[in-house]
Structures are given as C-alpha cells and as structure tokens.
Amino acid sequence: MSEVATHTPPPQSRRNLFETLGIDTRLLGMVIAFILICTVFYFVTDGRFLSPRNIFNLTIQTVSVAIMATGMVFIIVMRHIDLSVGALLALCSAVMGLMQVWILPQVMGLPLGSVAITPLAIIAGLLTGALIGAFNGWLVGYQQIPAFIVTLGGLLIWRNVGWYMTSGQTLGPLDPTFLKLGGSEGTLGATLSWIVGGLGAVAAILAQFQARKSKARHGFAVKPIWAEITMSVIFVGAILGFVGILNSYDIPTARLQRMFEARGEVMPEGYTEGFGMPISVLMLIVLTIVMTVVARKTRFGRYIFAAGGNPDAAELSGINTRLLTVKVFALMGFLCALSAIVAQARLQNHTNDIGTLDELRVIAAAVIGGTALSGGIGTIYGALLGALIMQSLQSGMAMVGVDSPFQNIVVGLVLVVAVWIDIQYRKRSGALK
Amino acid sequence: MRGDDAMTSNRGTPLVEMRDISIAFGGIKAVDHVSVDLYPGEVVGLLGHNGAGKSTLIKCLSGAYHADSGEILINGQKVNISNPRDARALNIETIYQTLALADNLDAASNLFLGRELVTPLGFVDDSQMEAETRKIMGRLNPNFRKFKEPVSALSGGQRQSVAIARAVYFNAKILIMDEPTAALGPHETQMVSELIQELKRQGLGIFLIEHDIHNVMKLCDRAVVMKNGQRVGTVNVNEVTDDDILGMIIMGKKPPQAV
C-alpha cells in the first residue's frame, strides 16, 4: 500500500562523505561551531584559551552542568521540563555538607577523616536527590500537575529547605576524600590517565566493529571498511589527544613540593608531573556513555523517546507512561545529587547559593545540544557539547575581559540562534512538518 | 462463507462476546448497554455517526478504556481487560484511526514498541528487529524501503502499513481496525481489503469500524449499527441493501431482518 507501488522508486541520491562515514550532520555542525568559538578565543587571547591549563579548567567547570544536562535531555524528550535542578542540587549539597561536618562526626561519632564519611555522605545525597526527583515525577505523572508548575514550586522550595537545615551557614571544611571528586584536587596522574585513555580507545574500536558485525549478520548494508577505519582514527585521536592535553598541564612546583613533603620525601630538582584526567571529568565521560547506552539500547530509553514522540501511542502500546515519568524524574534528581558532589567538592564547601541559576544553564545546554522542547528528539552527546559550548563562551569572554552583562547577552543570543538554526535544519531535512 | 442460519447461530463459541457494555463520561452515556459478538474468520462492521460510540465500545476491548459495566468473554472465558497490555496478552491487536505511531522512531521501533526484542544482556536488539520488520513488510508492502527513517518521513500508506504490520506480526486472533482506509488512496485501499480477506481466511476475527458503506458491503459479514451510544441492530450484510443500512445509521430504523 505504498505510494511508490505504482511507479519505480526514485534513484538513490548520491551519498555524501559524512553520510558514508556515518557522522550525524547536526553533530558535525555543533562540533564546527565549537571549533569556531575555540579558534576565535585562541587568537583573541594570544593562545591562552587553548593552553593545557585553560582546557583543564574548562573541562572541570563544565562537569557539574553537563551531568545534569544529560538527565534534562530525557526530561525534555518526554515533553516535560525541570526548573528545580539548581535548587535540588543545593539541597543535596546541604545534606552532604551536614553529613560531613555535623551528622557523621558529631552525632554518629565517626572520627574526623574516617574512610566511611565520604561514601555515607554521598549515599545520603544521592538518596535525597532520587527521592525528591521521584516525588516530582509522581506529582507530574500520577497527579497530572504540569511539570513546569511542579518544578517551579520546587525551585522555590528545595533551596530554602536546604537553607533551613543549615541555618544558611556555609559548611566546611569538607572531608579530604570527598574533595578529590571536585576536579584539580583529585586527578588520575599521567600514567593512569594514559591507561584509561588507551582502554577507552580500544573500547571505542571494539564497539564500532561489534556494531558492524551485528549489521553484517543480518545482511544489512555496512559502511565501507575505509570509513570504519577513518572513524576509528578520529575516535582514537580525539581520546588520546584529550588525555595528552590534560597530562601536559603540570602541577605547580609549590604544590608538588607539599605533596612530597606530605609523604616525607624530598622532591628531586626539576621534577615535573602532569595533573592528568580529573576524576570528575572521568565520571562525566562514563556517565555520558552510560546515558547514551540507556537512551539507545534499553527499553527504558526507547520508551522515553516513544512517550515523547507520541504519548498516546506509547500508552496504547502498553507502556506505563506514568511510572516512566516517575523514573525519569528520579533519575534527574539522582543526577542533581551527583552534580552536587562535584560542585561542592570543587568549591570546597557548601554555601546556600551553590548551583544558583543552574536550571537555566542546564536547560540551555540541552537545547543548544539539539533537544527539541516539543519532545521526542535529543541526544546525550549533544547536551554535553551544548554545556561545553556555553562554558567555553563564558570562560573565553571572561578571559578577554568582556563585561559581565554583555557575557549574558551573548549566551542568550547563542541560545536563541542555536535553536533557530536547529529548526531550519529540521525543516530542510524533513523531520519537521 | 456462513450458512443461511440466523446470525447468533450454532457456530460454536464466539471468539469475542461483549455483553451489555456501558461506559459514561461525566454523565454522558457514550455506550449504553451494547452487546456484540465476533466469530473466527468473520468480519463484523461497526457503523454509525461520529459520536455514535463505536470507537468507545471498541476501546473497551483494546484496553484503552475500562467499561463501567458489562462483561467481555474471549473464547467463552470471562476476562478482565484493564489496559492495553491485557488486551495484547489475549491476542487482541488494534489498528487505531490515528495509527498510534511514535513519529520520531523508525518502523522497526514502532512495530516492536512495548514488545522489543532484546539481546541476552537485555539491550534492545535493533538489528534483529529491523530484520523481522523487513520480513513482514516484504509480505505486506514489498515496496517499503524506508527502514531507517523516522515514520514521520513516511507517506500515509506507508504509515498505515507499519500500523498493520504491528497488529499482524504478533499472531493476533482478534483484530480491531478503526477506519483503516480513511486516509488512503484507491490503490492502497485495495491492498487493505485484500489483506482483510487474507486474514479472514487465516481464521482471525476482525472488528472493522468503517464509514464507507461500499467497503462495509464488500468486506463485512455482519454489521452492527450504533446510534447515540445504543445498538440500533445487527444485520447479515448479504440480507440487506445499502439503503437498509443507511436507514439504520441515519434514522435508527431497524429493518425486519435485523436483530
């Protein structure tokens, strides 16, 4: 019953290079935009923008927003929104701060510096986030209150619940182990970073050829082998290049000296050591991979996209969309808590204004990354790139000395223009009617 | 096909019996004490104006609604269908008028939506699902090529064939088709009618909601006419004329042959 049944199918249009390589052209556009931004700042800052030091800092600063942006993709894909992520981050941070400075050492009597403090604080934080997220999801899914309203309420509620719990006080000092999750305090060091990078490169190649094998098994068309190899080279180059840059940022001499003294050794003359990959960045990378697999390869992910594309169809296909809403919001809450760990450890204490305005940054990252507010469309890596683009703009403009109000104007413009380009692109490619 | 006996005949146990079904929405009786039945290898047309209650009645069978009162029997067994999952478990498949496709997903994802094939590790097996989709589409619509595109990129007929493939793939015993040809051209309509004949030969029971009286006369064995939520009557299609049926639909006038 196809319309082409009566006449011959049109000749297959010539495939361009990127189609052959299997690169999503939208992703390519974003990568080019990102490279453009980096190039401009590189010249304006006389190369400082792309120094290993700045790249290191940039990645660390991106982590917190990027973690939440991966979850926001699912929320927006399901046609919801979460305005409470910044506030929830603050509450989770308050809970973890209280655990570290008061509940565990003073109420439960754990000795300061006990190995149990960090894991217990983290568990408490993650539970808080997931439970409040699930509660939001229940209000949205089962009580049918629009997510905008539920989370707008949450935006006003949760940060201030945290304020009451801490009486508005700054909490610190935090547990030394906990601080390692913030960025520069906890890095893998050069050797371990190379090992992780190497494993990542091998895994990338294996995953690619696994996919090829699976396609070939069913007799589907596969990419030409040169395309596979080109992609592998790009992947491996990107992974190892990134690790190389992080490794080439040397730990300051004074800090190295303190590290040696702490171990009771004397630092050799002229000794240098690279920071390597921060634990928080590794966490984000692993999370991105996991969330991408969830989105593409699990029923849970498939149902999120189905429910976003057509809620009625999902319901009629036997998907419990209400429970799905609860799960997606619970996941978002969990990610807020994860983000709170990184943010708090990076700032080295809990303050009540932690994560202020993060909801807007997170939504902007997801949207710049190609997530459609009308639902059903979005990618995890897009959101990650969106977060990176925003942080680069902000950090670059700060380096150049652009006035703060103007910085916000530029970020705002980028957000609107990015969505406009996206809509134009989808119109052309026929994904929008 | 059928003998010349009366319609609620001694043809054994009906595949489906909906007895005395009622459902109301905010005081409005959408379906008011309606009973219908369906035998294997039979096509029963459900007719009536928009808002007569056909779709609502049938949604009680597909699990989209839950009837306020009345009972449903499948093969003589009383069943409780409270959601679409229950209906699917009883081999009841539905092709909705809206097709109920997720426009952002490809044909295979739609065909297996809610019933994905998974690898031993529990991940969705897209290659396997695509292979199965290619197989069934090869049977239903050999010209179908767009396996990679989201279904929003498909024509009306192609979308329809995805929706039909979804219903047929999972060994339906009872098929509900809500205006399957409403959005189709003549050629595609022809293909749908051939498919209905084929499924009938295979022994499926089909409820067909249809506005086009010619299609009803051509495809259906019996026709149930509804008006204002009530059943006007049930007729054997080969015992009545077009005008008899139109009279039932428009005036609620029951011809002498009807029960």
PDB file of C-alpha atoms in Angstrom, chain A residues 84-216:
ATOM      1  CA  SER A  84      14.167  22.770  40.120  1.00  0.00           C
ATOM      2  CA  VAL A  85      17.548  21.213  39.319  1.00  0.00           C
ATOM      3  CA  GLY A  86      19.613  24.089  40.727  1.00  0.00           C
ATOM      4  CA  ALA A  87      17.539  24.172  43.901  1.00  0.00           C
ATOM      5  CA  LEU A  88      17.666  20.409  44.265  1.00  0.00           C
ATOM      6  CA  LEU A  89      21.433  20.486  43.755  1.00  0.00           C
ATOM      7  CA  ALA A  90      21.649  22.973  46.639  1.00  0.00           C
ATOM      8  CA  LEU A  91      19.542  20.761  48.908  1.00  0.00           C
ATOM      9  CA  CYS A  92      21.592  17.648  48.100  1.00  0.00           C
ATOM     10  CA  SER A  93      24.729  19.670  48.722  1.00  0.00           C
ATOM     11  CA  ALA A  94      23.338  20.806  52.080  1.00  0.00           C
ATOM     12  CA  VAL A  95      22.565  17.205  53.057  1.00  0.00           C
ATOM     13  CA  MET A  96      26.056  16.027  52.100  1.00  0.00           C
ATOM     14  CA  GLY A  97      27.671  19.003  53.817  1.00  0.00           C
ATOM     15  CA  LEU A  98      25.722  18.350  57.006  1.00  0.00           C
ATOM     16  CA  MET A  99      26.680  14.664  56.875  1.00  0.00           C
ATOM     17  CA  GLN A 100      30.356  15.550  56.621  1.00  0.00           C
ATOM     18  CA  VAL A 101      30.672  18.340  59.168  1.00  0.00           C
ATOM     19  CA  TRP A 102      27.970  17.518  61.669  1.00  0.00           C
ATOM     20  CA  ILE A 103      25.917  14.303  61.481  1.00  0.00           C
ATOM     21  CA  LEU A 104      28.665  11.746  60.915  1.00  0.00           C
ATOM     22  CA  PRO A 105      31.467  13.195  63.075  1.00  0.00           C
ATOM     23  CA  GLN A 106      29.414  14.775  65.851  1.00  0.00           C
ATOM     24  CA  VAL A 107      26.126  12.889  66.058  1.00  0.00           C
ATOM     25  CA  MET A 108      27.303   9.430  64.985  1.00  0.00           C
ATOM     26  CA  GLY A 109      30.739   9.901  66.496  1.00  0.00           C
ATOM     27  CA  LEU A 110      32.858   8.891  63.487  1.00  0.00           C
ATOM     28  CA  PRO A 111      36.424  10.169  63.853  1.00  0.00           C
ATOM     29  CA  LEU A 112      37.267  13.064  61.525  1.00  0.00           C
ATOM     30  CA  GLY A 113      38.890  11.777  58.368  1.00  0.00           C
ATOM     31  CA  SER A 114      37.272   8.338  58.707  1.00  0.00           C
ATOM     32  CA  VAL A 115      37.045   6.488  55.373  1.00  0.00           C
ATOM     33  CA  ALA A 116      33.322   5.980  55.902  1.00  0.00           C
ATOM     34  CA  ILE A 117      32.446   9.671  55.805  1.00  0.00           C
ATOM     35  CA  THR A 118      32.646  10.259  52.067  1.00  0.00           C
ATOM     36  CA  PRO A 119      30.639   7.191  50.943  1.00  0.00           C
ATOM     37  CA  LEU A 120      27.959   7.736  53.598  1.00  0.00           C
ATOM     38  CA  ALA A 121      27.625  11.413  52.718  1.00  0.00           C
ATOM     39  CA  ILE A 122      27.378  10.568  49.026  1.00  0.00           C
ATOM     40  CA  ILE A 123      24.751   7.886  49.608  1.00  0.00           C
ATOM     41  CA  ALA A 124      22.678  10.297  51.680  1.00  0.00           C
ATOM     42  CA  GLY A 125      22.953  12.939  48.955  1.00  0.00           C
ATOM     43  CA  LEU A 126      22.071  10.579  46.102  1.00  0.00           C
ATOM     44  CA  LEU A 127      19.096   9.190  48.030  1.00  0.00           C
ATOM     45  CA  THR A 128      17.822  12.691  48.749  1.00  0.00           C
ATOM     46  CA  GLY A 129      18.080  13.629  45.084  1.00  0.00           C
ATOM     47  CA  ALA A 130      16.474  10.457  43.766  1.00  0.00           C
ATOM     48  CA  LEU A 131      13.604  10.527  46.275  1.00  0.00           C
ATOM     49  CA  ILE A 132      12.727  14.168  45.697  1.00  0.00           C
ATOM     50  CA  GLY A 133      13.033  13.593  41.954  1.00  0.00           C
ATOM     51  CA  ALA A 134      10.681  10.616  42.224  1.00  0.00           C
ATOM     52  CA  PHE A 135       8.247  12.764  44.214  1.00  0.00           C
ATOM     53  CA  ASN A 136       8.318  15.399  41.461  1.00  0.00           C
ATOM     54  CA  GLY A 137       7.713  12.636  38.931  1.00  0.00           C
ATOM     55  CA  TRP A 138       4.772  11.297  40.919  1.00  0.00           C
ATOM     56  CA  LEU A 139       3.187  14.759  41.002  1.00  0.00           C
ATOM     57  CA  VAL A 140       3.692  15.108  37.250  1.00  0.00           C
ATOM     58  CA  GLY A 141       2.859  11.537  36.164  1.00  0.00           C
ATOM     59  CA  TYR A 142       0.160  10.396  38.556  1.00  0.00           C
ATOM     60  CA  GLN A 143      -1.332  13.697  39.737  1.00  0.00           C
ATOM     61  CA  GLN A 144      -1.142  15.280  36.270  1.00  0.00           C
ATOM     62  CA  ILE A 145       0.248  18.592  37.517  1.00  0.00           C
ATOM     63  CA  PRO A 146       2.269  20.201  34.701  1.00  0.00           C
ATOM     64  CA  ALA A 147       5.998  19.683  35.212  1.00  0.00           C
ATOM     65  CA  PHE A 148       6.548  23.400  34.751  1.00  0.00           C
ATOM     66  CA  ILE A 149       4.444  24.119  37.846  1.00  0.00           C
ATOM     67  CA  VAL A 150       5.744  21.252  39.971  1.00  0.00           C
ATOM     68  CA  THR A 151       9.348  22.202  39.382  1.00  0.00           C
ATOM     69  CA  LEU A 152       8.725  25.947  39.551  1.00  0.00           C
ATOM     70  CA  GLY A 153       7.433  25.203  43.035  1.00  0.00           C
ATOM     71  CA  GLY A 154      10.490  23.048  43.614  1.00  0.00           C
ATOM     72  CA  LEU A 155      12.719  25.914  42.534  1.00  0.00           C
ATOM     73  CA  LEU A 156      11.301  27.974  45.393  1.00  0.00           C
ATOM     74  CA  ILE A 157      11.102  25.125  47.878  1.00  0.00           C
ATOM     75  CA  TRP A 158      14.211  22.961  47.843  1.00  0.00           C
ATOM     76  CA  ARG A 159      16.987  25.538  48.105  1.00  0.00           C
ATOM     77  CA  ASN A 160      15.218  27.056  51.055  1.00  0.00           C
ATOM     78  CA  VAL A 161      14.687  23.699  52.725  1.00  0.00           C
ATOM     79  CA  GLY A 162      18.460  23.424  52.496  1.00  0.00           C
ATOM     80  CA  TRP A 163      18.750  26.909  53.940  1.00  0.00           C
ATOM     81  CA  TYR A 164      16.698  25.890  56.974  1.00  0.00           C
ATOM     82  CA  MET A 165      18.655  22.702  57.502  1.00  0.00           C
ATOM     83  CA  THR A 166      21.937  24.604  57.542  1.00  0.00           C
ATOM     84  CA  SER A 167      20.543  27.822  59.038  1.00  0.00           C
ATOM     85  CA  GLY A 168      22.028  29.468  55.977  1.00  0.00           C
ATOM     86  CA  GLN A 169      25.554  28.749  57.141  1.00  0.00           C
ATOM     87  CA  THR A 170      28.459  27.815  54.934  1.00  0.00           C
ATOM     88  CA  LEU A 171      29.504  24.230  55.708  1.00  0.00           C
ATOM     89  CA  GLY A 172      33.159  23.241  55.754  1.00  0.00           C
ATOM     90  CA  PRO A 173      35.833  22.050  55.856  1.00  0.00           C
ATOM     91  CA  LEU A 174      34.772  19.010  53.868  1.00  0.00           C
ATOM     92  CA  ASP A 175      36.201  15.525  54.098  1.00  0.00           C
ATOM     93  CA  PRO A 176      39.579  15.313  52.251  1.00  0.00           C
ATOM     94  CA  THR A 177      38.493  12.238  50.276  1.00  0.00           C
ATOM     95  CA  PHE A 178      35.315  13.998  49.214  1.00  0.00           C
ATOM     96  CA  LEU A 179      37.310  16.943  47.874  1.00  0.00           C
ATOM     97  CA  LYS A 180      39.037  14.662  45.373  1.00  0.00           C
ATOM     98  CA  LEU A 181      35.765  14.489  43.401  1.00  0.00           C
ATOM     99  CA  GLY A 182      35.810  18.204  42.614  1.00  0.00           C
ATOM    100  CA  GLY A 183      38.466  18.406  39.928  1.00  0.00           C
ATOM    101  CA  SER A 184      42.036  19.560  40.417  1.00  0.00           C
ATOM    102  CA  GLU A 185      42.242  18.045  43.931  1.00  0.00           C
ATOM    103  CA  GLY A 186      41.721  14.582  42.537  1.00  0.00           C
ATOM    104  CA  THR A 187      43.342  13.645  39.247  1.00  0.00           C
ATOM    105  CA  LEU A 188      44.479  10.312  37.913  1.00  0.00           C
ATOM    106  CA  GLY A 189      48.051  11.410  37.196  1.00  0.00           C
ATOM    107  CA  ALA A 190      49.768  10.990  33.853  1.00  0.00           C
ATOM    108  CA  THR A 191      50.314   7.218  33.794  1.00  0.00           C
ATOM    109  CA  LEU A 192      46.843   6.209  34.899  1.00  0.00           C
ATOM    110  CA  SER A 193      45.321   8.747  32.506  1.00  0.00           C
ATOM    111  CA  TRP A 194      47.159   7.156  29.582  1.00  0.00           C
ATOM    112  CA  ILE A 195      45.955   3.720  30.684  1.00  0.00           C
ATOM    113  CA  VAL A 196      42.345   4.928  30.917  1.00  0.00           C
ATOM    114  CA  GLY A 197      42.681   6.695  27.576  1.00  0.00           C
ATOM    115  CA  GLY A 198      44.167   3.579  25.979  1.00  0.00           C
ATOM    116  CA  LEU A 199      41.362   1.382  27.331  1.00  0.00           C
ATOM    117  CA  GLY A 200      38.836   3.908  26.088  1.00  0.00           C
ATOM    118  CA  ALA A 201      40.389   3.877  22.615  1.00  0.00           C
ATOM    119  CA  VAL A 202      40.325   0.075  22.472  1.00  0.00           C
ATOM    120  CA  ALA A 203      36.720   0.018  23.664  1.00  0.00           C
ATOM    121  CA  ALA A 204      35.722   2.583  21.017  1.00  0.00           C
ATOM    122  CA  ILE A 205      37.212   0.444  18.246  1.00  0.00           C
ATOM    123  CA  LEU A 206      35.667  -2.743  19.603  1.00  0.00           C
ATOM    124  CA  ALA A 207      32.236  -1.136  19.909  1.00  0.00           C
ATOM    125  CA  GLN A 208      32.438   0.062  16.333  1.00  0.00           C
ATOM    126  CA  PHE A 209      33.307  -3.315  14.893  1.00  0.00           C
ATOM    127  CA  GLN A 210      30.790  -5.045  17.125  1.00  0.00           C
ATOM    128  CA  ALA A 211      28.084  -2.880  15.567  1.00  0.00           C
ATOM    129  CA  ARG A 212      29.432  -3.708  12.121  1.00  0.00           C
ATOM    130  CA  LYS A 213      29.354  -7.422  12.867  1.00  0.00           C
ATOM    131  CA  SER A 214      25.783  -7.257  14.108  1.00  0.00           C
ATOM    132  CA  LYS A 215      24.679  -5.486  10.936  1.00  0.00           C
ATOM    133  CA  ALA A 216      26.555  -7.886   8.709  1.00  0.00           C
TER     134      ALA A 216
END
